[in-house]
Short mmCIF file of C-alpha atoms in Angstrom, two decimals:
data_model
loop_
_atom_site.label_atom_id
_atom_site.label_comp_id
_atom_site.label_asym_id
_atom_site.label_seq_id
_atom_site.Cartn_x
_atom_site.Cartn_y
_atom_site.Cartn_z
CA MET A 1 93.36 107.87 108.30
CA SER A 2 94.84 107.40 111.78
CA SER A 3 92.97 104.14 112.29
CA LYS A 4 94.27 102.59 109.08
CA LEU A 5 97.44 100.55 108.80
CA ARG A 6 100.17 102.22 106.75
CA ALA A 7 101.00 100.18 103.65
CA GLY A 8 104.13 100.38 101.56
CA ILE A 9 104.33 99.02 98.04
CA VAL A 10 107.77 97.79 97.00
CA GLY A 11 107.85 97.47 93.24
CA GLY A 12 105.06 100.00 92.93
CA THR A 13 105.76 101.11 89.36
CA GLY A 14 105.17 97.74 87.61
CA MET A 15 101.82 96.37 86.49
CA VAL A 16 101.11 94.43 89.71
CA GLY A 17 102.32 97.38 91.78
CA GLN A 18 99.90 99.60 89.89
CA ARG A 19 97.11 97.11 90.60
CA PHE A 20 97.98 97.32 94.31
CA ILE A 21 97.70 101.11 94.09
CA VAL A 22 94.21 100.89 92.58
CA LEU A 23 92.91 98.16 94.90
CA LEU A 24 94.08 99.96 98.03
CA GLU A 25 92.38 103.23 97.12
CA ASN A 26 89.78 103.87 99.84
CA HIS A 27 90.49 100.48 101.46
CA PRO A 28 88.87 100.40 104.92
CA TRP A 29 91.91 98.91 106.68
CA PHE A 30 95.01 99.95 104.70
CA GLN A 31 96.31 103.20 103.23
CA VAL A 32 99.27 103.54 100.88
CA THR A 33 101.79 105.84 102.53
CA ALA A 34 105.02 104.70 100.86
CA ILE A 35 106.02 103.50 97.39
CA ALA A 36 109.45 102.11 96.54
CA ALA A 37 110.98 101.00 93.26
CA SER A 38 114.35 100.91 91.53
CA ALA A 39 116.93 103.62 92.01
CA ASN A 40 115.96 104.99 88.59
CA SER A 41 112.49 105.88 89.88
CA ALA A 42 113.56 107.06 93.33
CA GLY A 43 113.30 110.77 94.03
CA LYS A 44 110.42 111.32 91.61
CA THR A 45 106.76 111.64 92.43
CA TYR A 46 104.77 108.49 91.70
CA GLU A 47 103.02 110.26 88.85
CA GLU A 48 106.36 111.23 87.30
CA SER A 49 107.86 107.77 87.78
CA VAL A 50 105.13 105.97 85.83
CA LYS A 51 104.52 108.66 83.20
CA GLY A 52 103.77 106.90 79.93
CA ARG A 53 103.86 103.51 81.73
CA TRP A 54 100.47 103.39 83.48
CA LYS A 55 99.06 100.08 82.22
CA LEU A 56 95.60 99.90 83.79
CA ALA A 57 92.30 101.12 82.38
CA THR A 58 91.46 102.53 85.83
CA PRO A 59 92.91 106.03 86.31
CA MET A 60 95.75 106.58 88.77
CA PRO A 61 94.28 107.53 92.18
CA GLU A 62 94.86 111.17 93.07
CA ALA A 63 96.06 110.30 96.57
CA VAL A 64 99.25 108.59 95.35
CA LYS A 65 100.31 110.95 92.56
CA SER A 66 102.44 113.18 94.78
CA ILE A 67 104.00 110.41 96.92
CA MET A 68 107.78 110.50 96.48
CA VAL A 69 109.10 107.17 95.28
CA GLN A 70 111.85 105.71 97.48
CA ASP A 71 114.74 103.42 96.63
CA ALA A 72 113.56 99.88 97.42
CA SER A 73 117.10 98.82 98.34
CA LYS A 74 117.15 101.30 101.25
CA VAL A 75 115.21 98.92 103.44
CA GLU A 76 115.37 100.71 106.78
CA GLU A 77 114.21 104.02 105.28
CA VAL A 78 111.23 102.46 103.51
CA ALA A 79 110.22 100.25 106.43
CA LYS A 80 110.39 102.80 109.24
CA ASP A 81 107.10 104.52 108.43
CA VAL A 82 104.92 101.59 107.33
CA ASP A 83 103.06 98.83 109.18
CA LEU A 84 103.18 96.31 106.32
CA ILE A 85 104.63 95.94 102.85
CA PHE A 86 103.25 94.53 99.62
CA CYS A 87 106.12 93.36 97.43
CA ALA A 88 105.98 92.95 93.64
CA VAL A 89 109.50 93.50 92.34
CA ASP A 90 111.17 92.41 89.12
CA MET A 91 114.54 91.05 90.21
CA LYS A 92 116.49 87.80 90.27
CA LYS A 93 115.11 85.15 92.63
CA GLU A 94 117.98 85.26 95.14
CA GLU A 95 117.88 89.07 95.19
CA ILE A 96 114.15 89.00 95.93
CA LYS A 97 114.62 86.48 98.75
CA ALA A 98 117.31 88.63 100.34
CA LEU A 99 115.28 91.83 99.94
CA GLU A 100 112.10 90.39 101.43
CA GLU A 101 113.97 88.87 104.37
CA ALA A 102 115.69 92.20 104.99
CA TYR A 103 112.30 93.93 105.19
CA ALA A 104 110.92 91.21 107.47
CA LYS A 105 113.91 91.57 109.80
CA THR A 106 112.96 95.22 110.37
CA GLY A 107 109.83 93.89 112.07
CA THR A 108 107.65 94.56 109.03
CA PRO A 109 105.18 92.01 107.65
CA VAL A 110 105.80 91.40 103.94
CA ILE A 111 103.01 90.09 101.70
CA SER A 112 104.72 89.01 98.50
CA ASN A 113 103.46 88.62 94.98
CA ASN A 114 106.80 87.13 93.97
CA SER A 115 107.69 83.46 93.53
CA ALA A 116 111.05 83.57 95.33
CA HIS A 117 109.84 82.32 98.74
CA ARG A 118 107.05 79.99 97.61
CA TRP A 119 109.08 76.92 98.54
CA THR A 120 110.75 78.27 101.67
CA PRO A 121 109.42 75.75 104.26
CA ASP A 122 108.49 78.28 106.95
CA VAL A 123 106.95 80.85 104.58
CA PRO A 124 103.19 80.32 104.16
CA MET A 125 101.93 80.32 100.56
CA VAL A 126 98.26 81.04 100.93
CA ILE A 127 94.95 81.13 99.13
CA PRO A 128 92.93 82.41 102.11
CA GLU A 129 89.83 80.30 101.41
CA ILE A 130 91.89 77.12 101.10
CA ASN A 131 94.77 76.95 103.59
CA PRO A 132 94.56 79.70 106.26
CA GLU A 133 96.00 77.23 108.79
CA HIS A 134 99.39 77.52 107.07
CA LEU A 135 99.81 80.90 108.76
CA GLU A 136 100.90 78.88 111.80
CA VAL A 137 104.39 78.49 110.28
CA ILE A 138 104.98 82.22 110.75
CA ALA A 139 106.06 81.48 114.33
CA GLN A 140 108.85 79.23 113.01
CA GLN A 141 109.86 81.82 110.45
CA ARG A 142 110.03 84.64 112.99
CA LYS A 143 112.32 82.54 115.13
CA ARG A 144 114.61 81.87 112.16
CA LEU A 145 114.70 85.53 111.12
CA GLY A 146 115.10 86.81 114.67
CA THR A 147 112.07 89.08 114.66
CA GLU A 148 108.99 89.26 116.87
CA THR A 149 106.72 91.06 114.41
CA GLY A 150 108.15 90.71 110.90
CA PHE A 151 107.54 87.82 108.51
CA ILE A 152 106.93 86.96 104.84
CA ALA A 153 103.74 85.47 103.45
CA VAL A 154 103.39 84.72 99.74
CA LYS A 155 100.64 84.45 97.18
CA PRO A 156 100.80 81.46 94.83
CA ASN A 157 101.05 81.50 91.06
CA CYS A 158 98.17 83.23 89.28
CA SER A 159 97.38 80.28 86.99
CA ILE A 160 96.43 77.82 89.73
CA GLN A 161 93.78 80.14 91.13
CA SER A 162 91.67 79.57 88.04
CA TYR A 163 91.16 75.88 88.88
CA MET A 164 92.40 75.07 92.39
CA PRO A 165 89.39 76.57 94.24
CA THR A 166 86.95 74.48 92.19
CA LEU A 167 88.96 71.34 92.99
CA HIS A 168 89.38 72.25 96.65
CA ALA A 169 85.64 72.63 97.09
CA LEU A 170 85.42 68.96 96.07
CA SER A 171 88.14 67.76 98.45
CA LYS A 172 85.79 65.45 100.38
CA PHE A 173 85.49 63.38 97.18
CA LYS A 174 89.31 63.10 97.07
CA PRO A 175 90.51 64.23 93.62
CA SER A 176 93.13 61.73 92.45
CA LYS A 177 94.13 62.62 88.88
CA VAL A 178 93.86 66.05 87.30
CA VAL A 179 94.69 67.28 83.79
CA VAL A 180 94.57 71.05 83.23
CA THR A 181 95.17 73.30 80.25
CA THR A 182 95.30 76.99 81.12
CA TYR A 183 94.62 79.80 78.67
CA GLN A 184 96.43 82.76 80.17
CA ALA A 185 96.09 86.49 79.60
CA ILE A 186 98.98 88.68 78.51
CA SER A 187 98.79 90.77 81.70
CA GLY A 188 100.19 87.69 83.43
CA ALA A 189 103.45 88.62 81.74
CA GLY A 190 103.03 92.26 82.77
CA LYS A 191 102.10 93.20 79.22
CA THR A 192 99.38 95.02 77.31
CA PHE A 193 98.65 94.72 73.59
CA ALA A 194 100.31 98.10 73.09
CA ASP A 195 103.69 96.78 74.26
CA TRP A 196 103.25 93.18 73.05
CA PRO A 197 101.84 93.49 69.51
CA GLU A 198 103.10 90.01 68.67
CA MET A 199 100.26 88.61 70.77
CA VAL A 200 97.53 90.11 68.61
CA ASP A 201 95.86 87.30 66.59
CA ASN A 202 98.32 84.83 68.10
CA VAL A 203 98.61 81.96 70.59
CA ILE A 204 101.93 80.93 72.17
CA PRO A 205 101.90 77.36 73.55
CA TYR A 206 104.65 77.94 76.13
CA ILE A 207 105.07 80.07 79.25
CA GLY A 208 108.45 79.58 80.89
CA GLY A 209 108.27 77.80 84.26
CA GLU A 210 104.49 78.00 84.39
CA GLU A 211 103.68 74.31 83.99
CA GLU A 212 106.02 73.29 86.80
CA LYS A 213 104.41 75.87 89.10
CA SER A 214 100.91 74.84 88.08
CA GLU A 215 101.59 71.18 88.83
CA GLN A 216 103.52 71.57 92.09
CA GLU A 217 102.22 74.65 93.93
CA PRO A 218 98.75 73.17 94.56
CA LEU A 219 100.41 70.30 96.42
CA ARG A 220 102.14 72.73 98.76
CA ILE A 221 98.89 74.60 99.40
CA TRP A 222 97.16 71.27 100.12
CA GLY A 223 100.12 70.25 102.31
CA SER A 224 100.32 70.07 106.09
CA VAL A 225 102.11 72.10 108.74
CA SER A 226 104.92 70.27 110.57
CA GLU A 227 107.69 71.25 112.93
CA ASN A 228 109.87 71.64 109.83
CA GLY A 229 107.47 73.96 108.02
CA VAL A 230 104.95 73.05 105.35
CA VAL A 231 105.18 69.54 103.91
CA LYS A 232 103.54 69.23 100.50
CA ALA A 233 100.73 66.78 99.79
CA GLU A 234 101.32 63.71 97.64
CA SER A 235 98.05 63.81 95.74
CA PRO A 236 96.31 64.48 93.47
CA VAL A 237 98.61 63.89 90.53
CA ILE A 238 98.40 67.01 88.35
CA THR A 239 99.65 67.53 84.80
CA THR A 240 99.26 70.82 82.96
CA GLN A 241 99.82 72.74 79.75
CA CYS A 242 99.95 76.54 79.96
CA ILE A 243 99.16 78.59 76.87
CA ARG A 244 99.36 82.35 76.33
CA VAL A 245 96.30 83.67 74.49
CA PRO A 246 95.37 87.13 73.11
CA VAL A 247 93.30 88.22 76.11
CA ALA A 248 94.05 91.30 78.22
CA ASP A 249 93.02 89.88 81.62
CA GLY A 250 91.67 86.57 82.86
CA HIS A 251 93.12 83.05 83.09
CA MET A 252 90.84 80.22 81.99
CA ALA A 253 91.37 76.55 82.79
CA ALA A 254 90.00 73.45 81.09
CA VAL A 255 90.00 70.76 83.78
CA PHE A 256 89.66 66.98 83.65
CA ALA A 257 89.45 65.26 87.04
CA SER A 258 88.97 61.81 88.55
CA PHE A 259 88.06 61.13 92.19
CA GLU A 260 88.53 58.32 94.67
CA GLN A 261 84.84 58.73 95.51
CA LYS A 262 83.08 59.90 92.37
CA PRO A 263 80.44 62.53 93.18
CA SER A 264 77.26 63.16 91.25
CA GLN A 265 76.91 66.32 89.19
CA GLU A 266 74.38 67.55 91.73
CA GLU A 267 76.88 67.02 94.56
CA ILE A 268 79.55 68.95 92.66
CA LEU A 269 77.25 71.89 91.98
CA GLU A 270 76.09 71.95 95.59
CA ALA A 271 79.69 71.88 96.81
CA TRP A 272 80.63 74.77 94.57
CA ASN A 273 77.59 76.84 95.39
CA SER A 274 77.88 76.40 99.15
CA PHE A 275 81.65 76.63 99.56
CA LYS A 276 82.86 79.27 101.99
CA GLY A 277 86.27 79.77 103.52
CA ARG A 278 87.79 81.76 106.35
CA PRO A 279 87.55 85.10 104.46
CA GLN A 280 83.79 84.66 104.06
CA GLU A 281 83.39 83.67 107.72
CA LEU A 282 85.32 86.78 108.80
CA GLU A 283 83.60 88.97 106.16
CA LEU A 284 86.95 90.39 105.08
CA PRO A 285 86.67 93.57 102.96
CA SER A 286 88.00 92.01 99.74
CA ALA A 287 86.40 88.58 100.16
CA PRO A 288 83.88 87.56 97.50
CA LYS A 289 80.51 86.79 99.03
CA GLN A 290 80.01 84.00 96.48
CA PHE A 291 83.44 82.44 96.02
CA ILE A 292 82.51 80.09 93.13
CA THR A 293 79.78 80.99 90.65
CA TYR A 294 78.54 78.30 88.26
CA PHE A 295 77.04 79.27 84.91
CA GLN A 296 74.45 76.97 83.35
CA GLU A 297 74.94 78.48 79.88
CA GLU A 298 77.03 76.30 77.57
CA ASN A 299 79.20 79.22 76.44
CA ARG A 300 80.16 80.51 79.90
CA PRO A 301 82.30 81.51 81.67
CA GLN A 302 83.90 83.93 79.21
CA THR A 303 86.90 86.07 80.06
CA GLY A 304 85.38 89.30 78.76
CA LEU A 305 82.07 88.77 80.55
CA ASP A 306 83.02 87.03 83.77
CA ARG A 307 86.58 87.85 84.89
CA ASP A 308 85.35 90.79 87.00
CA ILE A 309 82.81 88.77 88.96
CA GLU A 310 82.82 89.72 92.67
CA ASN A 311 85.14 92.65 91.84
CA GLY A 312 87.60 90.25 90.24
CA MET A 313 87.90 88.16 93.41
CA GLY A 314 85.43 85.41 92.53
CA ILE A 315 85.94 82.20 90.57
CA SER A 316 83.63 81.33 87.67
CA ALA A 317 82.90 77.78 86.50
CA GLY A 318 80.89 76.16 83.75
CA ARG A 319 80.47 73.27 81.29
CA LEU A 320 80.48 70.56 83.96
CA ARG A 321 79.90 67.16 82.38
CA GLU A 322 81.01 63.55 82.64
CA ASP A 323 84.04 62.49 80.60
CA THR A 324 84.96 59.30 78.78
CA LEU A 325 88.49 59.06 80.26
CA TYR A 326 88.13 60.96 83.54
CA ASP A 327 85.17 61.29 85.87
CA TYR A 328 84.35 64.89 84.97
CA LYS A 329 85.48 67.85 82.91
CA PHE A 330 84.69 71.53 83.37
CA VAL A 331 85.98 75.04 82.72
CA SER A 332 86.84 77.66 85.32
CA LEU A 333 88.12 81.23 85.26
CA SER A 334 89.79 83.80 87.50
CA HIS A 335 91.05 87.37 87.11
CA ASN A 336 94.80 86.95 87.07
CA THR A 337 95.90 90.41 88.24
CA VAL A 338 93.15 90.76 90.85
CA ARG A 339 92.44 87.40 92.51
CA GLY A 340 95.61 85.94 91.00
CA ALA A 341 97.97 88.74 91.98
CA ALA A 342 97.44 92.01 93.85
CA GLY A 343 93.88 91.29 95.02
CA GLY A 344 94.87 87.89 96.35
CA ALA A 345 97.74 89.50 98.27
CA VAL A 346 95.44 92.15 99.73
CA LEU A 347 93.08 89.41 100.88
CA ILE A 348 96.02 87.62 102.54
CA ALA A 349 96.90 90.86 104.33
CA GLU A 350 93.30 91.24 105.50
CA LEU A 351 93.34 87.67 106.83
CA LEU A 352 96.66 88.30 108.60
CA LYS A 353 95.28 91.45 110.22
CA ALA A 354 92.05 89.75 111.27
CA GLU A 355 94.00 86.86 112.80
CA GLY A 356 96.30 89.20 114.73
CA TYR A 357 99.51 88.76 112.72
CA ILE A 358 99.70 92.41 111.61
CA GLN A 359 99.59 95.21 114.17
CA PRO A 360 100.37 98.93 114.00
CA LYS A 361 104.03 99.61 114.63
CA GLN A 362 104.95 101.40 117.84
CA ASN A 363 107.22 104.07 116.38
#
């Protein structure tokens, strides 16, 4: 216990907060020592605060049941006994920005699952296998916030992680035009079928704000670090449609892509199979050993069969073939609340620790 970093979860009673709780159970580097939520939950044990609202199939870990939930707005109290914070709150955007900056100013690293700071120039938005170099902007951010040890790092939108890794692995062929339709699970809205019965036997062809995020956030991740923060890339041109489907977990993407230098199918499959990023090089605890897994079967990947590949941290792909309008089309899949949410944030925290950005506090 004494060798582990003390982790606080702000927004610990919601679905993503619950996923953090489960993923951090027995983690080799981090241990949950504090949970904060709204004032309504504060003062109760964690078990009491989520009674009747536990949304995961995995049971609540015993170690967190008796932790007293704190008021997330009492920043100094929550921050004083933790080395880092995972944040997954349900608040207005400006309130989230202010809250996360307040935590960072206490000298506490904040790894955020929220969208509020994704376009703040000096806040890195990271998929660890794709753009670990963006962590360099933390130095600029610390200077702005007036802290030597605190900062905010954010995880991108869950939908793009179903298709961006497969495109990034092909970056040497320079993707130029991309069309994506995502088929997104209801847990992406923090829902289960029990509390969203309207989704049973139904498809909703609209998810508010999702298409804008899916088209623009990849360009920031593919962007470059400058003295003014991260400058987004200009290509490829991406257009998307995002559809809610009656699936519990797992976001699937149907992708059409053209390249400046069209690869062969063999080159694409080799690129996917061999792709490794910084997490694999560092052998981080949550890193998938095989980041992208390609299925030869015509009916794979499937959400029910393949979303949990590599403990939910891997990307699945299939149905690669040439297209009549674009160079290629294929399907890819990710687990939206693991790789796309809490698991992706835990991997960011592992990368930050391994690269020296997170240290034990000297209390």
